[in-house]
Amino acid sequence: MRFVDEAKIIIRSGSGGQGSVSFRREKYVPRGGPDGGDGGKGGDVIMRANNNLLTLYDYRHASFQEAESGRPGGGRLCYGRAGEDKIVEVPVGTQVFEEVDGQERLIADFTKDGQEIVVAEGGRGGKGNTHFKSSVMQVPRFAQPGEPGVEKYIRLELKVFADVGLLGLPNAGKSTLISRISAARPKIAAYPFTTLSPNLGVVIDEHERKLVVADIPGLIEGAHTGQGLGHTFLRHVERSRFLVHILSIEDVNVEDPLSGFHILDDELRKFDPALGEKPQIRVINKIDLADEERLAEVRAAFDRLGLKVYFMSALDETGVDVVLDAMWNLHLQTVKDETEHGTID
């Protein structure tokens, strides 16, 4: 199924049912009076987060979502049946924007499985004529119509919800890494922009703990302005607890070893300053392409700066276990910090 992270839909709640105009017609009740029942309430449109969904693809083909209208009331005080609610399920990480007069406002941000919100309430059912009987009006020959449903224009925007975001220039080897540490099988090839949509992988340790890893498509300099794959995918980094920044050893300049990392670090800060503050694990990949002299030279360049940088070859899995251990350690630390500061429910 193709990954889709944005969709526009129209939603409409159900209209309320018409109230009934009816009078008792019974053999031994000569002056029966009104007995019209109320119409049923229209169904609501409810959005609900579902952890099993990973894309908004379905709403590219089902752009109209409508709840059922309430049924009209009947005689003998029979109330109309309420319309069924329409449940619109979206992936966890979806933001819901309502469009009004060309302006948007955020009405929901789904961060937990099962979270739900009524985005359009159904119309009330009309009152039957029995409600309008009085001392001066003993034979009311009218009833209320049901309230109409509500129609809204909605934009859905999905931001991938993962513990770890794999970040790197095109062809840095992110897809190969995620295929080594999880069951995810992204497309892998020796050319840039192999990954055209985020891939999610789940790592489970011996304690049955889960680590969700997102392979973010390759970014380039100028991504915050829309260059390359642009900010279309930068927003998926926002949900990650921390980043694993991968740089191919081919792109390391020993005279300025951090220059390769700085390219995307600058893009993150320009897109959102908070992204530049996220914890990072820095990794040099593809060490299988370097001879011993080149590898020693690159290691020495980072040692001179006193920075912790991990070296691996995702292709032959050299050093991958060390990088994975570092990911688990940082994940457990960030979860602990969030718990202590009350940011985890």
Short mmCIF file of C-alpha atoms in Angstrom, two decimals:
data_model
loop_
_atom_site.label_atom_id
_atom_site.label_comp_id
_atom_site.label_asym_id
_atom_site.label_seq_id
_atom_site.Cartn_x
_atom_site.Cartn_y
_atom_site.Cartn_z
CA MET A 1 0.00 0.00 0.00
CA ARG A 2 1.38 3.42 -0.95
CA PHE A 3 2.34 5.70 1.94
CA VAL A 4 0.20 8.85 2.02
CA ASP A 5 0.70 11.38 4.79
CA GLU A 6 -1.80 14.08 3.79
CA ALA A 7 -5.42 13.98 2.65
CA LYS A 8 -8.41 16.29 2.36
CA ILE A 9 -11.88 14.98 3.14
CA ILE A 10 -15.42 16.31 3.57
CA ILE A 11 -17.36 15.09 6.57
CA ARG A 12 -21.07 15.46 7.23
CA SER A 13 -22.97 14.51 10.36
CA GLY A 14 -26.47 13.09 10.15
CA SER A 15 -29.57 15.30 10.19
CA GLY A 16 -32.13 14.88 12.92
CA GLY A 17 -35.38 13.12 12.09
CA GLN A 18 -38.67 14.99 11.59
CA GLY A 19 -41.08 15.06 14.54
CA SER A 20 -44.43 13.37 13.95
CA VAL A 21 -47.88 14.96 13.68
CA SER A 22 -50.28 12.30 14.91
CA PHE A 23 -53.48 11.96 16.98
CA ARG A 24 -54.87 9.11 18.98
CA ARG A 25 -57.61 7.25 17.14
CA GLU A 26 -59.01 4.72 19.60
CA LYS A 27 -62.55 3.39 19.95
CA TYR A 28 -62.98 4.22 23.62
CA VAL A 29 -60.95 7.44 23.67
CA PRO A 30 -63.26 9.99 22.03
CA ARG A 31 -60.87 12.92 22.46
CA GLY A 32 -57.53 11.29 22.11
CA GLY A 33 -55.28 14.29 21.51
CA PRO A 34 -51.80 14.45 19.93
CA ASP A 35 -49.40 11.49 20.19
CA GLY A 36 -46.68 12.34 17.65
CA GLY A 37 -43.22 11.04 18.66
CA ASP A 38 -39.89 12.82 18.32
CA GLY A 39 -37.48 12.30 15.48
CA GLY A 40 -34.18 10.50 16.11
CA LYS A 41 -30.87 12.31 16.55
CA GLY A 42 -28.50 12.36 13.59
CA GLY A 43 -25.29 10.36 13.83
CA ASP A 44 -22.01 12.01 14.83
CA VAL A 45 -18.79 11.87 12.83
CA ILE A 46 -16.12 10.57 15.20
CA MET A 47 -12.40 10.36 14.47
CA ARG A 48 -10.43 7.68 16.27
CA ALA A 49 -6.71 6.87 16.33
CA ASN A 50 -5.77 3.33 15.38
CA ASN A 51 -2.26 2.00 15.96
CA ASN A 52 -2.70 -0.58 13.21
CA LEU A 53 -2.95 2.08 10.50
CA LEU A 54 0.22 3.54 9.01
CA THR A 55 -1.05 5.72 6.16
CA LEU A 56 -3.89 7.99 5.06
CA TYR A 57 -4.05 6.20 1.72
CA ASP A 58 -7.70 5.15 2.12
CA TYR A 59 -8.89 8.75 2.28
CA ARG A 60 -7.47 9.54 -1.14
CA HIS A 61 -10.25 7.29 -2.49
CA ALA A 62 -12.95 7.90 0.14
CA SER A 63 -12.90 11.67 0.50
CA PHE A 64 -16.52 11.95 1.68
CA GLN A 65 -17.48 10.58 5.09
CA GLU A 66 -21.12 10.87 6.21
CA ALA A 67 -23.01 9.72 9.28
CA GLU A 68 -26.54 8.36 9.09
CA SER A 69 -29.52 10.69 9.57
CA GLY A 70 -32.08 10.08 12.31
CA ARG A 71 -35.42 8.50 11.42
CA PRO A 72 -38.68 10.45 11.73
CA GLY A 73 -40.97 9.98 14.72
CA GLY A 74 -44.24 8.10 14.52
CA GLY A 75 -47.66 7.99 16.08
CA ARG A 76 -48.41 6.57 19.52
CA LEU A 77 -45.37 8.41 20.86
CA CYS A 78 -43.00 6.29 18.79
CA TYR A 79 -39.58 7.91 18.73
CA GLY A 80 -37.47 7.75 15.57
CA ARG A 81 -34.29 5.68 15.62
CA ALA A 82 -31.07 7.65 16.04
CA GLY A 83 -28.68 7.64 13.09
CA GLU A 84 -25.53 5.54 13.36
CA ASP A 85 -22.30 7.37 14.06
CA LYS A 86 -19.61 7.39 11.39
CA ILE A 87 -16.23 6.28 12.77
CA VAL A 88 -13.28 7.64 10.78
CA GLU A 89 -10.12 5.81 11.83
CA VAL A 90 -6.74 7.46 11.28
CA PRO A 91 -3.15 6.48 12.19
CA VAL A 92 -1.67 7.56 15.50
CA GLY A 93 0.25 10.78 14.80
CA THR A 94 -2.48 12.33 12.65
CA GLN A 95 -3.34 15.99 13.07
CA VAL A 96 -6.80 17.16 12.05
CA PHE A 97 -7.32 20.67 10.67
CA GLU A 98 -10.68 22.28 9.93
CA GLU A 99 -10.82 24.65 6.98
CA VAL A 100 -13.10 27.68 7.37
CA ASP A 101 -13.06 30.62 4.93
CA GLY A 102 -9.62 29.68 3.67
CA GLN A 103 -8.17 29.49 7.17
CA GLU A 104 -7.17 26.39 9.09
CA ARG A 105 -7.37 25.57 12.78
CA LEU A 106 -6.10 22.48 14.55
CA ILE A 107 -8.99 20.60 16.15
CA ALA A 108 -7.31 17.29 17.06
CA ASP A 109 -3.85 15.80 17.47
CA PHE A 110 -3.95 12.03 17.89
CA THR A 111 -1.00 10.82 19.94
CA LYS A 112 -2.43 7.64 21.53
CA ASP A 113 -4.14 4.52 20.26
CA GLY A 114 -7.91 4.65 20.80
CA GLN A 115 -8.02 8.42 21.29
CA GLU A 116 -11.15 9.86 19.71
CA ILE A 117 -13.01 13.13 19.19
CA VAL A 118 -16.41 14.12 17.81
CA VAL A 119 -15.58 16.36 14.86
CA ALA A 120 -19.17 16.91 13.69
CA GLU A 121 -22.17 16.43 15.96
CA GLY A 122 -25.40 15.10 14.53
CA GLY A 123 -28.51 17.28 14.38
CA ARG A 124 -31.16 16.97 17.09
CA GLY A 125 -34.38 15.24 16.24
CA GLY A 126 -37.51 17.38 15.88
CA LYS A 127 -40.17 17.30 18.60
CA GLY A 128 -43.47 15.61 17.83
CA ASN A 129 -46.77 17.49 18.15
CA THR A 130 -47.42 15.99 21.59
CA HIS A 131 -44.99 18.59 23.01
CA PHE A 132 -47.10 21.50 21.79
CA LYS A 133 -50.42 20.64 23.40
CA SER A 134 -51.63 23.31 25.84
CA SER A 135 -54.84 24.69 27.31
CA VAL A 136 -55.17 27.07 24.38
CA MET A 137 -53.92 24.65 21.69
CA GLN A 138 -55.48 21.23 22.19
CA VAL A 139 -55.00 20.06 18.60
CA PRO A 140 -51.50 21.11 17.45
CA ARG A 141 -51.17 20.20 13.80
CA PHE A 142 -47.47 20.81 13.48
CA ALA A 143 -44.16 19.34 14.67
CA GLN A 144 -40.54 20.39 14.55
CA PRO A 145 -38.27 19.45 11.66
CA GLY A 146 -34.99 17.83 12.59
CA GLU A 147 -31.84 19.95 12.75
CA PRO A 148 -29.62 19.60 9.70
CA GLY A 149 -26.26 17.88 9.96
CA VAL A 150 -22.96 19.74 9.95
CA GLU A 151 -20.62 19.68 6.96
CA LYS A 152 -16.93 20.42 7.40
CA TYR A 153 -13.86 20.49 5.21
CA ILE A 154 -11.04 18.63 6.91
CA ARG A 155 -7.33 18.28 6.16
CA LEU A 156 -5.50 15.31 7.66
CA GLU A 157 -1.74 15.46 8.17
CA LEU A 158 0.22 12.46 9.41
CA LYS A 159 3.44 12.85 11.33
CA VAL A 160 5.09 9.48 11.85
CA PHE A 161 5.10 8.58 15.53
CA ALA A 162 8.36 6.76 16.30
CA ASP A 163 10.90 6.55 19.10
CA VAL A 164 13.87 6.94 16.77
CA GLY A 165 14.25 8.86 13.54
CA LEU A 166 17.00 7.70 11.17
CA LEU A 167 18.39 10.81 9.52
CA GLY A 168 20.96 11.14 6.76
CA LEU A 169 21.84 12.36 3.30
CA PRO A 170 20.54 10.29 0.36
CA ASN A 171 22.20 6.88 0.08
CA ALA A 172 23.67 7.04 3.60
CA GLY A 173 22.51 3.49 4.36
CA LYS A 174 19.49 4.15 6.60
CA SER A 175 17.30 1.62 4.82
CA THR A 176 19.96 -1.07 5.13
CA LEU A 177 20.28 -0.41 8.87
CA ILE A 178 16.54 -0.64 9.52
CA SER A 179 16.42 -3.91 7.56
CA ARG A 180 19.19 -5.33 9.79
CA ILE A 181 17.65 -4.42 13.16
CA SER A 182 13.96 -5.03 12.41
CA ALA A 183 11.62 -6.99 10.16
CA ALA A 184 11.11 -3.96 7.88
CA ARG A 185 12.13 -4.59 4.28
CA PRO A 186 12.50 -1.22 2.55
CA LYS A 187 13.73 -0.82 -1.00
CA ILE A 188 17.52 -0.70 -1.06
CA ALA A 189 19.64 0.36 -4.03
CA ALA A 190 22.90 2.14 -4.77
CA TYR A 191 21.39 5.44 -5.84
CA PRO A 192 19.96 8.49 -4.02
CA PHE A 193 16.31 8.78 -2.93
CA THR A 194 15.69 5.03 -2.87
CA THR A 195 13.33 5.68 0.04
CA LEU A 196 10.45 7.88 -1.09
CA SER A 197 8.32 7.49 2.03
CA PRO A 198 9.04 6.80 5.72
CA ASN A 199 9.56 3.15 6.64
CA LEU A 200 8.73 1.94 10.14
CA GLY A 201 10.53 -0.91 11.86
CA VAL A 202 9.92 -2.35 15.32
CA VAL A 203 12.80 -3.72 17.40
CA ILE A 204 11.85 -6.01 20.32
CA ASP A 205 14.41 -6.88 23.00
CA GLU A 206 14.60 -9.87 25.33
CA HIS A 207 12.35 -8.07 27.83
CA GLU A 208 9.61 -7.65 25.18
CA ARG A 209 10.19 -3.91 25.08
CA LYS A 210 9.55 -2.21 21.74
CA LEU A 211 11.62 0.38 19.94
CA VAL A 212 9.88 1.95 16.92
CA VAL A 213 12.35 3.19 14.31
CA ALA A 214 11.44 5.45 11.39
CA ASP A 215 13.60 5.58 8.30
CA ILE A 216 13.08 9.17 7.11
CA PRO A 217 13.66 9.69 3.36
CA GLY A 218 17.00 11.21 2.43
CA LEU A 219 17.24 14.96 2.93
CA ILE A 220 19.56 17.41 1.21
CA GLU A 221 20.84 20.90 1.83
CA GLY A 222 17.93 23.32 1.37
CA ALA A 223 15.33 20.76 2.48
CA HIS A 224 13.64 23.30 4.79
CA THR A 225 12.76 25.38 1.71
CA GLY A 226 11.42 22.36 -0.20
CA GLN A 227 14.60 21.31 -2.01
CA GLY A 228 14.87 17.62 -2.87
CA LEU A 229 12.13 15.77 -1.03
CA GLY A 230 11.76 18.97 0.97
CA HIS A 231 9.90 19.62 4.17
CA THR A 232 7.31 17.04 3.11
CA PHE A 233 9.24 14.57 5.27
CA LEU A 234 10.95 16.89 7.76
CA ARG A 235 7.71 16.98 9.74
CA HIS A 236 8.04 13.24 10.42
CA VAL A 237 11.19 13.93 12.46
CA GLU A 238 9.20 16.08 14.91
CA ARG A 239 7.57 13.09 16.61
CA SER A 240 10.80 11.17 17.27
CA ARG A 241 12.26 11.09 20.77
CA PHE A 242 15.81 11.21 19.39
CA LEU A 243 17.67 10.92 16.10
CA VAL A 244 20.28 8.60 14.71
CA HIS A 245 22.26 10.70 12.24
CA ILE A 246 24.02 8.53 9.67
CA LEU A 247 26.85 9.73 7.43
CA SER A 248 28.62 7.63 4.83
CA ILE A 249 32.37 7.43 5.35
CA GLU A 250 32.69 8.57 1.74
CA ASP A 251 31.23 11.95 2.77
CA VAL A 252 33.61 12.60 5.70
CA ASN A 253 36.12 15.43 5.31
CA VAL A 254 38.94 14.73 7.79
CA GLU A 255 39.86 18.44 7.79
CA ASP A 256 36.35 19.28 9.04
CA PRO A 257 34.82 15.94 10.11
CA LEU A 258 31.55 17.43 11.37
CA SER A 259 30.76 19.28 8.15
CA GLY A 260 28.74 16.36 6.79
CA PHE A 261 26.61 16.22 9.93
CA HIS A 262 26.18 20.00 10.01
CA ILE A 263 24.40 20.05 6.64
CA LEU A 264 21.29 18.34 7.97
CA ASP A 265 21.64 19.73 11.50
CA ASP A 266 21.28 23.21 9.98
CA GLU A 267 18.24 22.11 7.97
CA LEU A 268 16.57 20.80 11.14
CA ARG A 269 17.13 24.07 13.00
CA LYS A 270 15.87 26.16 10.10
CA PHE A 271 12.72 24.04 9.81
CA ASP A 272 12.08 24.05 13.56
CA PRO A 273 14.61 25.18 16.21
CA ALA A 274 13.32 22.48 18.57
CA LEU A 275 14.47 19.79 16.13
CA GLY A 276 18.04 21.01 16.47
CA GLU A 277 17.84 20.33 20.20
CA LYS A 278 16.83 16.67 19.92
CA PRO A 279 19.37 14.16 21.24
CA GLN A 280 21.44 12.55 18.49
CA ILE A 281 23.55 9.46 18.01
CA ARG A 282 26.12 10.11 15.28
CA VAL A 283 27.10 7.16 13.11
CA ILE A 284 29.63 6.73 10.32
CA ASN A 285 28.39 4.00 7.97
CA LYS A 286 29.85 2.02 5.06
CA ILE A 287 33.22 1.42 6.71
CA ASP A 288 33.45 -1.66 4.47
CA LEU A 289 34.25 0.76 1.62
CA ALA A 290 37.33 2.19 3.38
CA ASP A 291 40.76 0.63 3.78
CA GLU A 292 42.41 0.47 7.20
CA GLU A 293 44.41 3.65 6.63
CA ARG A 294 41.33 5.71 5.67
CA LEU A 295 39.32 4.29 8.57
CA ALA A 296 42.07 5.10 11.08
CA GLU A 297 42.34 8.62 9.65
CA VAL A 298 38.61 9.25 10.05
CA ARG A 299 38.56 7.83 13.59
CA ALA A 300 41.47 10.04 14.60
CA ALA A 301 39.72 13.13 13.18
CA PHE A 302 36.70 12.60 15.45
CA ASP A 303 38.86 11.62 18.43
CA ARG A 304 40.63 14.98 18.19
CA LEU A 305 37.24 16.68 18.64
CA GLY A 306 36.43 14.53 21.67
CA LEU A 307 33.09 13.42 20.19
CA LYS A 308 31.42 10.04 20.53
CA VAL A 309 30.85 8.72 17.02
CA TYR A 310 29.94 5.14 16.18
CA PHE A 311 31.38 3.28 13.20
CA MET A 312 29.54 0.51 11.40
CA SER A 313 28.85 -1.25 8.15
CA ALA A 314 25.12 -1.90 7.88
CA LEU A 315 25.83 -4.04 4.82
CA ASP A 316 27.95 -6.68 6.61
CA GLU A 317 26.56 -5.79 10.07
CA THR A 318 29.92 -4.78 11.54
CA GLY A 319 29.27 -2.54 14.56
CA VAL A 320 25.48 -2.65 14.13
CA ASP A 321 25.00 -4.31 17.53
CA VAL A 322 26.96 -1.51 19.21
CA VAL A 323 24.82 1.15 17.53
CA LEU A 324 21.66 -0.71 18.52
CA ASP A 325 22.81 -0.88 22.16
CA ALA A 326 23.38 2.89 22.09
CA MET A 327 19.87 3.38 20.69
CA TRP A 328 18.33 1.29 23.47
CA ASN A 329 20.29 3.13 26.16
CA LEU A 330 19.27 6.56 24.86
CA HIS A 331 15.66 5.41 24.42
CA LEU A 332 15.41 4.20 28.02
CA GLN A 333 16.99 7.42 29.25
CA THR A 334 14.60 9.66 27.28
CA VAL A 335 11.59 7.67 28.48
CA LYS A 336 12.84 7.98 32.07
CA ASP A 337 13.32 11.75 31.67
CA GLU A 338 9.86 12.18 30.16
CA THR A 339 8.28 10.13 32.95
CA GLU A 340 10.02 12.19 35.65
CA HIS A 341 8.90 15.43 34.00
CA GLY A 342 5.32 14.19 33.55
CA THR A 343 5.29 14.26 29.74
CA ILE A 344 4.22 10.62 29.36
CA ASP A 345 0.63 9.67 30.14
#
